[in-house]
Short mmCIF file of C-alpha atoms in Angstrom, two decimals:
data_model
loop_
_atom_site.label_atom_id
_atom_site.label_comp_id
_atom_site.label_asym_id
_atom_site.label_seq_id
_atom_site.Cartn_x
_atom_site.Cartn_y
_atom_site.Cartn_z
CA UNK A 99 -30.91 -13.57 7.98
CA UNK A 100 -30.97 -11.00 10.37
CA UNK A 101 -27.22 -9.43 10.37
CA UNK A 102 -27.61 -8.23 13.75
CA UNK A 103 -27.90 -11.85 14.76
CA UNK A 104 -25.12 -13.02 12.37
CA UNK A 105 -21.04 -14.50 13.21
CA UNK A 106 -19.25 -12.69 11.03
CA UNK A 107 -15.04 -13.81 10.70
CA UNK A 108 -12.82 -11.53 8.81
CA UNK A 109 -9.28 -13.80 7.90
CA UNK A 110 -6.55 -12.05 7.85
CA UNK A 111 -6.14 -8.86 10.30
CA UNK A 112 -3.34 -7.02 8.18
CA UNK A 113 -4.15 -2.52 7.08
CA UNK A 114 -7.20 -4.24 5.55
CA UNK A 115 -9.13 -6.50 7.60
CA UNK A 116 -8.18 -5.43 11.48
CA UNK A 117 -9.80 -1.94 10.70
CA UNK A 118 -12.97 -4.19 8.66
CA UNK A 119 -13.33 -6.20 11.77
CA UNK A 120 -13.27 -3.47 14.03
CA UNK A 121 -15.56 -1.78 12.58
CA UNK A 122 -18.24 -4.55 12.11
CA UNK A 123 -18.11 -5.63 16.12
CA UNK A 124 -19.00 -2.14 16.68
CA UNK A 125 -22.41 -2.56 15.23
CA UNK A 126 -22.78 -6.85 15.28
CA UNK A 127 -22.24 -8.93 18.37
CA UNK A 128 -20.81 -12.24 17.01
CA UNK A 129 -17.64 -10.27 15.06
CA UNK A 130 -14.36 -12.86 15.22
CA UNK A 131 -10.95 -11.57 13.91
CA UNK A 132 -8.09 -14.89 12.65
CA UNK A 133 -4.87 -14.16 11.38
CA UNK A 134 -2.36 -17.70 11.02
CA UNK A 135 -0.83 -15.68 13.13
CA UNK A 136 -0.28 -16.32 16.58
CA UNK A 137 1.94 -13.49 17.30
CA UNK A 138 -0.01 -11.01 15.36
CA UNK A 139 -2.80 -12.03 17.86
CA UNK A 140 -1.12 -11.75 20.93
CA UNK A 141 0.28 -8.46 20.31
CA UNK A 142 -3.57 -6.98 19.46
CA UNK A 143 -4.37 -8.92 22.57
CA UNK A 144 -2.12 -6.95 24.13
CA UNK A 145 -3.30 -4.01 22.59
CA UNK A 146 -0.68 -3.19 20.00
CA UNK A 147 -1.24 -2.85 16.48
CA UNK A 148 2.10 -2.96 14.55
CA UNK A 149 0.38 -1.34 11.15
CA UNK A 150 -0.83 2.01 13.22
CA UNK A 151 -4.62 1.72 12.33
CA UNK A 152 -6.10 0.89 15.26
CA UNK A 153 -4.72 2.66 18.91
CA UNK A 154 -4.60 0.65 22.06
CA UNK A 155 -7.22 2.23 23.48
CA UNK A 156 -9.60 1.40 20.56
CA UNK A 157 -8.22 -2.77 21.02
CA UNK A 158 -8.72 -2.75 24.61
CA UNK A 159 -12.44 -1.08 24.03
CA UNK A 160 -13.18 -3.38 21.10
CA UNK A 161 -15.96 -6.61 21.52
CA UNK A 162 -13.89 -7.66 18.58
CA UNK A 163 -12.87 -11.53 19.32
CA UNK A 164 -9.15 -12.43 18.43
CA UNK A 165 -8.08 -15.73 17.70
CA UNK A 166 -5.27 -18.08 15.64
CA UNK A 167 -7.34 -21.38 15.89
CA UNK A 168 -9.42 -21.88 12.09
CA UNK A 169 -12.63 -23.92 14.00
CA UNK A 170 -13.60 -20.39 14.62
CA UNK A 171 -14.68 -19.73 10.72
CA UNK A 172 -16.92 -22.85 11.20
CA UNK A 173 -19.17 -21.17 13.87
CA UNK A 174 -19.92 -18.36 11.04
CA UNK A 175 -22.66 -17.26 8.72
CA UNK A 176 -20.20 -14.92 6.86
CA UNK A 177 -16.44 -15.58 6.27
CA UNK A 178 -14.88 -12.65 4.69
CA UNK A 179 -11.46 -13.06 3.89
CA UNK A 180 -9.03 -10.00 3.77
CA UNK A 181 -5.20 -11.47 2.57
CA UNK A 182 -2.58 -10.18 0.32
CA UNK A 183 -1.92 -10.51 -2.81
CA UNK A 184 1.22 -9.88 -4.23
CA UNK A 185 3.00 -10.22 -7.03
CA UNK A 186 6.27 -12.09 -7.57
CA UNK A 187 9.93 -11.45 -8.82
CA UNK A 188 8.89 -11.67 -12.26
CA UNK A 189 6.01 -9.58 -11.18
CA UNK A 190 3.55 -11.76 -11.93
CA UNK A 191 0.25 -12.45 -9.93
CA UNK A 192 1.23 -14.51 -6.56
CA UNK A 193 -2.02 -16.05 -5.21
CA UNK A 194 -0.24 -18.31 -2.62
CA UNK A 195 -1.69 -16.82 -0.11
CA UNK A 196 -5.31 -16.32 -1.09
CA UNK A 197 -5.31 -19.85 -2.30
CA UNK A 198 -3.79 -21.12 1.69
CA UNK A 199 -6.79 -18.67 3.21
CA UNK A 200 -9.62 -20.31 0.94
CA UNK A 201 -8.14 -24.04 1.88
CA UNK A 202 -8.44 -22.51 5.54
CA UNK A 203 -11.82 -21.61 5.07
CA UNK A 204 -12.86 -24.38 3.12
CA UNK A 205 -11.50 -26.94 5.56
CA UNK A 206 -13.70 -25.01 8.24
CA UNK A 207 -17.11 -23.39 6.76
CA UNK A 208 -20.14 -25.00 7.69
CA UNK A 209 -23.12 -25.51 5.18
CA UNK A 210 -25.02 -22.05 4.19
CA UNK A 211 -21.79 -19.67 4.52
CA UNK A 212 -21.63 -17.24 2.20
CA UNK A 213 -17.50 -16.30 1.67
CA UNK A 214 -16.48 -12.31 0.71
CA UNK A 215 -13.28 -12.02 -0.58
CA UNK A 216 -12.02 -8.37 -0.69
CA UNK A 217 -8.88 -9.19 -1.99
CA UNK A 218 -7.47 -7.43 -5.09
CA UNK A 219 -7.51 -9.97 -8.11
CA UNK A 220 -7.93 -10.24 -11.65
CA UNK A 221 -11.45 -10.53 -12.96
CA UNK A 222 -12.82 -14.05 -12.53
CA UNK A 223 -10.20 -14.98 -9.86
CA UNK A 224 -13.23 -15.26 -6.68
CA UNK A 225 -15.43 -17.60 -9.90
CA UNK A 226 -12.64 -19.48 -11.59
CA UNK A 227 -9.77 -20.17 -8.49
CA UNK A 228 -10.98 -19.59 -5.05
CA UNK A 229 -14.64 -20.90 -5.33
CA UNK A 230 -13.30 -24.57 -6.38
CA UNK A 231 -10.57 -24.40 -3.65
CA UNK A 232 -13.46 -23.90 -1.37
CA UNK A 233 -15.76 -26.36 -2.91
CA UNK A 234 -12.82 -29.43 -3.02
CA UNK A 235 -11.75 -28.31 0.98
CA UNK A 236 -15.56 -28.53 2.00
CA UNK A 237 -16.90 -31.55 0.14
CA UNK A 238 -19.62 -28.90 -0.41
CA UNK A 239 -21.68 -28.06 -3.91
CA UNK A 240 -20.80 -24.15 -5.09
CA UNK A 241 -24.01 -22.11 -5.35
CA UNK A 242 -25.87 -24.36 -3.48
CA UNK A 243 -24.53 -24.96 -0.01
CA UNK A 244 -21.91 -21.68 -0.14
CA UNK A 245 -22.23 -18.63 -1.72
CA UNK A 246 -19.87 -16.52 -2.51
CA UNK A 247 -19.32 -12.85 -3.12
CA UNK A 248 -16.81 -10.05 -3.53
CA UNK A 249 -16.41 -6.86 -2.03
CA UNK A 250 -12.87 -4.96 -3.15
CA UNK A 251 -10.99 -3.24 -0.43
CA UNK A 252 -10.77 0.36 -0.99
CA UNK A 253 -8.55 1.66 2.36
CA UNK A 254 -5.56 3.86 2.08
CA UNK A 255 -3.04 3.12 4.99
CA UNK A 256 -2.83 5.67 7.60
CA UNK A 257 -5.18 8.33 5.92
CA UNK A 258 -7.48 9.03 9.08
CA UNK A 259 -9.37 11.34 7.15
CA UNK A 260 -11.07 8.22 4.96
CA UNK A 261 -11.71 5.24 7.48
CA UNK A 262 -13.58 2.01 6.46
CA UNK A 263 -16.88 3.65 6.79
CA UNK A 264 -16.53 6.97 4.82
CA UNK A 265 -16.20 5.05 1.83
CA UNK A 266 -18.32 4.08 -0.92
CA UNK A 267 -18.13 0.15 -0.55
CA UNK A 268 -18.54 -1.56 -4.07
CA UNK A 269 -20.06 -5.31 -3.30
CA UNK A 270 -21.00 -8.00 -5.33
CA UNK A 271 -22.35 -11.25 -5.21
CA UNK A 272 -22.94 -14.60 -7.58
CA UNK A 273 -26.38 -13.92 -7.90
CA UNK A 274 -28.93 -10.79 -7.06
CA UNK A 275 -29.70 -12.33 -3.62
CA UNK A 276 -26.16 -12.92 -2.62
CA UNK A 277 -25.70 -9.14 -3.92
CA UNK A 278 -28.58 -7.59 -2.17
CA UNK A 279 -27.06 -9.36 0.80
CA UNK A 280 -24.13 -8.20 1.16
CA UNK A 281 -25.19 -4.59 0.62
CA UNK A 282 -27.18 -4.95 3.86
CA UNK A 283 -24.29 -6.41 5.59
CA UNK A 284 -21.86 -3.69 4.33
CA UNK A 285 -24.45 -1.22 4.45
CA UNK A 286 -24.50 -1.69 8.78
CA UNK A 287 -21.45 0.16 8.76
CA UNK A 288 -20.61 1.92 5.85
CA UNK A 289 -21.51 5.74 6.10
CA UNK A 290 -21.03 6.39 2.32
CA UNK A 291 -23.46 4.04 1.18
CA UNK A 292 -22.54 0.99 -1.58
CA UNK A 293 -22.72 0.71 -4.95
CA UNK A 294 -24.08 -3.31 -6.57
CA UNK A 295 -22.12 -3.86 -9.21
CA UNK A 296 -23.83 -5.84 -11.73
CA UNK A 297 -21.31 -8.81 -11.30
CA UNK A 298 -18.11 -10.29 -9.32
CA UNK A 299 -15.75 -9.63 -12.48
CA UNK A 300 -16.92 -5.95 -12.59
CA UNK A 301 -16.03 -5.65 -9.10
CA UNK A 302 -12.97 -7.82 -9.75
CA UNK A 303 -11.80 -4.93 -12.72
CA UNK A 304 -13.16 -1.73 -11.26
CA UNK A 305 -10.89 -2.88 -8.33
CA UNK A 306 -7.63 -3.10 -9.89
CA UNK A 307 -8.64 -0.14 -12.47
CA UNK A 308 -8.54 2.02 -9.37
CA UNK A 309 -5.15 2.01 -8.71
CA UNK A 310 -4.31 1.54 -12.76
CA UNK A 311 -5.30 4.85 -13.25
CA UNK A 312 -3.68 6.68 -10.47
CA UNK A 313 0.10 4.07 -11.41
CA UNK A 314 -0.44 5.39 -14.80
CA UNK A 315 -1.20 9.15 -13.59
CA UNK A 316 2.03 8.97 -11.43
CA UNK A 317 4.15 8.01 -14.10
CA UNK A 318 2.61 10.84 -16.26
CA UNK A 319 3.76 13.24 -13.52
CA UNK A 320 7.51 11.39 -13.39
CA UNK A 321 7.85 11.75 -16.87
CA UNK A 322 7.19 15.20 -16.74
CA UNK A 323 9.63 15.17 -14.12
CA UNK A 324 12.51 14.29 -15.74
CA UNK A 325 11.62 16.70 -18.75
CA UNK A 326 11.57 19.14 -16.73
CA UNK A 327 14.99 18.69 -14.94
CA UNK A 328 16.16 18.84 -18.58
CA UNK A 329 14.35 21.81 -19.23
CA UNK A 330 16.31 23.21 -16.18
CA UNK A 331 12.34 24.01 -14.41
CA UNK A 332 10.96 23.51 -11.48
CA UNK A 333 8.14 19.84 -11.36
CA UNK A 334 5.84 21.48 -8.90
CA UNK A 335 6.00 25.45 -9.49
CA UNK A 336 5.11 23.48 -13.45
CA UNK A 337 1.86 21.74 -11.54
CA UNK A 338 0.87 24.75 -9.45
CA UNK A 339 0.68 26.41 -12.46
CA UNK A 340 -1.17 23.67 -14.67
CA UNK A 341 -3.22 23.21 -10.99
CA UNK A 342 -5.04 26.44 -11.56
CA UNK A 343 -7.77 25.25 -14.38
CA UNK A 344 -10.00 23.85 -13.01
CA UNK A 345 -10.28 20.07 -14.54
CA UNK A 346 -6.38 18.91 -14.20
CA UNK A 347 -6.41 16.32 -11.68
CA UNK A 348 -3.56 16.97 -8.76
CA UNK A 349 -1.20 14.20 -9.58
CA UNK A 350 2.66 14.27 -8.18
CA UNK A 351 5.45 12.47 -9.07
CA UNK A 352 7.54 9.92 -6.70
CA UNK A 353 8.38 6.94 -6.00
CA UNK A 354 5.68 4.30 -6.38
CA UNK A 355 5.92 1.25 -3.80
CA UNK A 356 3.43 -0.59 -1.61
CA UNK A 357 1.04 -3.21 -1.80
CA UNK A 358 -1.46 -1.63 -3.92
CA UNK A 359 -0.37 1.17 -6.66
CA UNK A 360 2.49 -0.62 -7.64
CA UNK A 361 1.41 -3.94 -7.59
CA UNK A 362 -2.61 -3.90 -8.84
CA UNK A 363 -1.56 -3.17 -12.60
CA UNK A 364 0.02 -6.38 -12.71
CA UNK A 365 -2.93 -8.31 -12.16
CA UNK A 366 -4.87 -6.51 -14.68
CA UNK A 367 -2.09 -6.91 -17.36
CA UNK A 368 -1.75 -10.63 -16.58
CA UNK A 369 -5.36 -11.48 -17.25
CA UNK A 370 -5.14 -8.69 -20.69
CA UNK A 371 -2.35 -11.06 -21.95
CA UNK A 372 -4.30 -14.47 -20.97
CA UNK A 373 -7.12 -13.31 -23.29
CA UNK A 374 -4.54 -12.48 -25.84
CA UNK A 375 -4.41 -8.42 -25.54
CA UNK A 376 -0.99 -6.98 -25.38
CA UNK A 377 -1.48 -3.67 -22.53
CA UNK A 378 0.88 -0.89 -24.04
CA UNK A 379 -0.48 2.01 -21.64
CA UNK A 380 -0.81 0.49 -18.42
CA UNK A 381 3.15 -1.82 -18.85
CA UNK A 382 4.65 1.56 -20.14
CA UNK A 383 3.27 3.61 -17.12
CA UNK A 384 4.94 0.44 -15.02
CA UNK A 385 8.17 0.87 -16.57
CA UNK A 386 8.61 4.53 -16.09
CA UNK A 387 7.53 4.58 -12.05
CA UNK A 388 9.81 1.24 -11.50
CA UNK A 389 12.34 3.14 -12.98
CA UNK A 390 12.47 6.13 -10.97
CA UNK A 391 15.02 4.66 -8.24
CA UNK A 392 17.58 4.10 -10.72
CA UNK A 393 16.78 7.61 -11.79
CA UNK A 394 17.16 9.20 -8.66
CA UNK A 395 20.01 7.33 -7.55
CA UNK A 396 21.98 8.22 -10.83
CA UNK A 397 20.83 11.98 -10.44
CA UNK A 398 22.05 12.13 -7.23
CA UNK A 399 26.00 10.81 -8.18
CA UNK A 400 25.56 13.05 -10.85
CA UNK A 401 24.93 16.09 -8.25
CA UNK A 402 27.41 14.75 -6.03
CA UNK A 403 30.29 14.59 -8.79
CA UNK A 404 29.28 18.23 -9.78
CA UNK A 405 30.06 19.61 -6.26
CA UNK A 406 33.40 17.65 -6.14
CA UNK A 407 32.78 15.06 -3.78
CA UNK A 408 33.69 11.49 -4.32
CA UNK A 409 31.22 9.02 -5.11
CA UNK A 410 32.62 5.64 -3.34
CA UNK A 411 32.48 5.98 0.33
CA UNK A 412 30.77 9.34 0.34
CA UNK A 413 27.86 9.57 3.43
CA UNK A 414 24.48 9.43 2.10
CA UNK A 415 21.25 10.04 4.22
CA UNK A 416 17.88 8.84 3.43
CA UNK A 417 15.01 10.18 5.73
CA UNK A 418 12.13 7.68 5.49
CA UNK A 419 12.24 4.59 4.22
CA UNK A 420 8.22 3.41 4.62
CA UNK A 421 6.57 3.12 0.94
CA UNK A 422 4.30 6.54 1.89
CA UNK A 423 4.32 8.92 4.96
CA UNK A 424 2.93 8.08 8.22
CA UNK A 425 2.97 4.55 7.89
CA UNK A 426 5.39 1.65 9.29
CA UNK A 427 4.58 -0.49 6.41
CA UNK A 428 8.09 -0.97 4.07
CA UNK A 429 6.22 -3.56 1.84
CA UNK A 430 7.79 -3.23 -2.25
CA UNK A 431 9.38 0.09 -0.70
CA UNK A 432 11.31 2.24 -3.87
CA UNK A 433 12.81 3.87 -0.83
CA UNK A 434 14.81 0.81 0.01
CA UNK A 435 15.44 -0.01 -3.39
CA UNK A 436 17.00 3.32 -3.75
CA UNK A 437 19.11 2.32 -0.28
CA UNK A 438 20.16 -0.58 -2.14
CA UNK A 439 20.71 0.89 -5.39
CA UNK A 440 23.43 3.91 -3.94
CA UNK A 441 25.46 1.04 -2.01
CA UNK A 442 25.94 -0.88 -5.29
CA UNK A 443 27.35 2.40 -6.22
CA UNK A 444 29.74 2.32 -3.54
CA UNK A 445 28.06 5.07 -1.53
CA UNK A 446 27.83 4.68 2.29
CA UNK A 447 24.16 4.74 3.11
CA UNK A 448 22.59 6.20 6.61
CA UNK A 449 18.83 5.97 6.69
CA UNK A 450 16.72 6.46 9.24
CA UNK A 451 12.93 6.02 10.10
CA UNK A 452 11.68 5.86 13.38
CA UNK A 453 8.04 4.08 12.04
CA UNK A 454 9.61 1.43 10.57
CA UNK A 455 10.07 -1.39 12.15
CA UNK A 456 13.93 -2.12 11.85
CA UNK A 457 13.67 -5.71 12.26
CA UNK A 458 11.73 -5.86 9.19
CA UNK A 459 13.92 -3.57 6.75
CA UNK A 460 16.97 -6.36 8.44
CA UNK A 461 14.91 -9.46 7.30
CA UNK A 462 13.17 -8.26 3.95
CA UNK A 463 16.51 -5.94 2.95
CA UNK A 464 19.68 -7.39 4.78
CA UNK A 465 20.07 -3.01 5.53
CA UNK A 466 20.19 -1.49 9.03
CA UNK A 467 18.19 1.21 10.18
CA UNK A 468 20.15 4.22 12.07
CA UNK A 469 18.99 6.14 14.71
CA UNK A 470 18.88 10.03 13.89
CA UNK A 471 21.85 11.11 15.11
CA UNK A 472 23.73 8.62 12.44
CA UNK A 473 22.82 10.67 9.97
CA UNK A 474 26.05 13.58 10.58
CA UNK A 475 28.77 14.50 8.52
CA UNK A 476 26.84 14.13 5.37
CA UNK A 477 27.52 14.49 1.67
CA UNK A 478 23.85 13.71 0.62
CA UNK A 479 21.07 13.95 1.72
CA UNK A 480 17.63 12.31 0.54
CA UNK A 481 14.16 13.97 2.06
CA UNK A 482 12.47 10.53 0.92
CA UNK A 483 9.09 10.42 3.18
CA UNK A 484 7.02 12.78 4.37
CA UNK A 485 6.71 12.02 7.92
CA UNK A 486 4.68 14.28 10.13
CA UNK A 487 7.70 13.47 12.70
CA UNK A 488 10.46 15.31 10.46
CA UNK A 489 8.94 18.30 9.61
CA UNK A 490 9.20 20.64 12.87
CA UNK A 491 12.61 20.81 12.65
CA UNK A 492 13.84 19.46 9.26
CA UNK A 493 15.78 22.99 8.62
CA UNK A 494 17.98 22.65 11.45
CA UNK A 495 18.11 19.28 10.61
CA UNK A 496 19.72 19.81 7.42
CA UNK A 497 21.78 22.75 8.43
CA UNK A 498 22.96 20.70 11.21
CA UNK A 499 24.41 17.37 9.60
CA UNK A 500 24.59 18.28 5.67
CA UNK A 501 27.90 19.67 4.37
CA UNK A 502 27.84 22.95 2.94
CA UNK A 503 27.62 22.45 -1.11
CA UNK A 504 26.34 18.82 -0.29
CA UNK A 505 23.37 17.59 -2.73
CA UNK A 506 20.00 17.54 -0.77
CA UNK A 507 17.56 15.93 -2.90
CA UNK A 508 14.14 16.38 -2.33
CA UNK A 509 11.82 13.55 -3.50
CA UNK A 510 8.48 15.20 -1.98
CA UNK A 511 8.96 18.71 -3.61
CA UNK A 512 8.70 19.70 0.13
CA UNK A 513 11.33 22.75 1.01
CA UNK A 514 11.58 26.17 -0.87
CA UNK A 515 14.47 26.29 -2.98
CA UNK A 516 15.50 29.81 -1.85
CA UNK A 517 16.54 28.81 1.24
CA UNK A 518 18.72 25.69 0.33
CA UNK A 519 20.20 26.78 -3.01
CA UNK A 520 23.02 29.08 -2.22
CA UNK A 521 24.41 26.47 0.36
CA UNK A 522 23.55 23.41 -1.46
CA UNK A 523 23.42 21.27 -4.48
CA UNK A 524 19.67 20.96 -4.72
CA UNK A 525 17.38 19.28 -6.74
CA UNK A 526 13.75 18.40 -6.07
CA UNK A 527 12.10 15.62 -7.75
#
């Protein structure tokens, strides 16, 4: 098959697959974008994309074909499907929605399609759950009349320095033809070039080992943290220093949230302890990074005790509430869960972030966004996100609405210390 020639649907148009579909119509003519949902298409109709990855002006351009009806997937050669996949309250694996998408496409695909998943799951996930769901939706015989294939998802929200096509695409397929394949199809728009991994499992692992290793790097860098508070030292003048040979890898601490970092571990350690292996590394680097709200929000009454202010009903400001700077996206945000955290405390909590979409934080967190002039008269103050939009004037910001010997803490290890520790309580993560 000629690729050129192909239809090609990408299902689900989220920070993953809107960007993948876009960038596929730009180089094959039959490219259709669903999403179950209708609004989501309307408003890229319209030429809005709420997740910032795409500008109007690149929608309106686009040959990209939108639609919310699922005979679509039945007109293509190539169904790749793009979905969440999160985990649950007991942080364990939640494939509800990848198994909904593959009874979409299932219900749909005609005869010869060969389905990508990109997904993040545990290996033998695409083999073991989503090719029977296909197989029992279609009435059609796996390997034979489908093939399928994987292809893990490797973009970072709102970095515009590494778009779809500047990275190495790892793809995969049941068999060496289904493999070969799909690097021709990826390779029509991927820059970098792709790697074949020898299987769909190894694709499956190397997926969710990517973000294993930076979780577990993170949580190096917070424990180091909180030693060196102890130690009465300063985290990042401690990295700069390390930072100068030339193999130690440039790691910071924070607060872990998102789809991806703080949610991929879990699907590797739920498959370690189906095959009977007990994970010490990876679960201990979890516990120490889902642990750093309570830290910081204990810290923080600690600092504001020291300087003689109350702690129930003092003012509390949070700047950013997004899981990582310059996005709107407040998915398994630590942010919020420090928001939540200092209320149960008692603490009146003022946070403000003009990406994210307010609605949202109401419906997922039951918390009110403020505009930026709600956050005066404070006794705290939390530099949580580093949003391009706060740092012109984030001096007079402080200086402005802070009280004098009011804790400023400073998750991002962003403002020098000489100018804010005379006048305040300040500590920087």
């Amino acid at each position: 098959m000629s690729f050129n020639q192909a239809h090609l649907c990408v299902v689900g148009l989220g920070y993953v697959g809107l960007p993948l579909a876009h960038s596929f119509s730009r180089k094959i003519e039959n490219v259709v974008g669903f999403d179950v949902s209708e609004a989501r298409i309307a408003e890229l109709r319209d030429g809005f994309d709420r997740t910032g990855e795409l500008t109007s002006e690149q929608l309106q351009a686009s040959t990209l074909r939108l639609s919310s009806d699922p005979a679509v997937i039945g007109e293509c050669d190539v169904v790749i499907v793009a979905v969440p996949t999160p985990v649950d309250k007991q942080r364990r694996p939640d494939l509800s929605i990848l198994e909904s998408a593959c009874r979409t496409v299932g219900a749909n695909m005609k005869r010869g399609t060969t389905v990508v998943f990109e997904s993040t799951v545990f290996p033998g996930a695409t083999e073991d759950i989503c090719a029977p769901i296909l197989a029992a939706e279609s009435g059609l015989a796996p390997g034979k009349d489908f093939k399928i294939a994987y292809s893990p998802e490797r973009i970072n929200p709102g970095d515009k320095q590494h778009p779809v096509e500047k990275i190495v695409k790892v793809v995969s397929g049941e068999d060496a033809e289904t493999t070969e394949a799909m690097a021709e199809l990826y390779g029509t728009i991927i820059e970098a070039g792709t790697h074949k991994a020898t299987s769909i499992k190894v694709a499956e692992a190397a997926k969710v080992l990517e973000n294993t290793q930076r979780d577990i790097n993170i949580a190096l860098m917070n424990e180091l943290a909180r030693i060196c508070r102890k130690a009465g030292i300063r985290t990042s003048e401690v990295l700069d220093a390390a930072g100068t040979k030339w193999n130690f890898l440039p790691f910071r601490p924070g607060l872990v949230g998102g789809h991806c970092i703080g949610v991929d571990p879990y699907y590797l350690t739920s498959k370690a302890e189906e095959l009977g292996y007990h994970p010490e590394v990876i679960l201990s680097g979890r516990r120490i990074n889902d642990s750093m709200p309570r830290y910081v929000a204990t810290e923080m009454l600690q600092m504001l005790a020291s300087s003689g202010f109350p702690i129930r009903g003092s003012r509390v400001g949070v700047l950013g509430v997004t899981f990582k700077e310059n996005v709107p996206d407040v998915r398994n945000s630590k942010v919020l869960e420090l928001v939540e955290l200092l209320k149960s405390f008692g603490l009146e909590v003022i946070a403000y972030d003009p990406l994210a979409n307010s609605d949202e934080v109401k419906h997922e967190y039951g918390f009110d966004l403020s505009p930026r002039d709600g956050l005066s008269d404070l006794d705290a103050l939390v530099v949580a996100v580093q949003h391009d939009v706060f740092m012109n004037d984030l001096g007079s910001f402080i200086e402005q609405n802070l009280k004098n010997g009011g804790a400023l803490v400073d998750l991002k290890s962003i403002l020098s210390p000489q100018d804010y520790e005379q006048n305040y309580n300040y500590w920087s993560l």
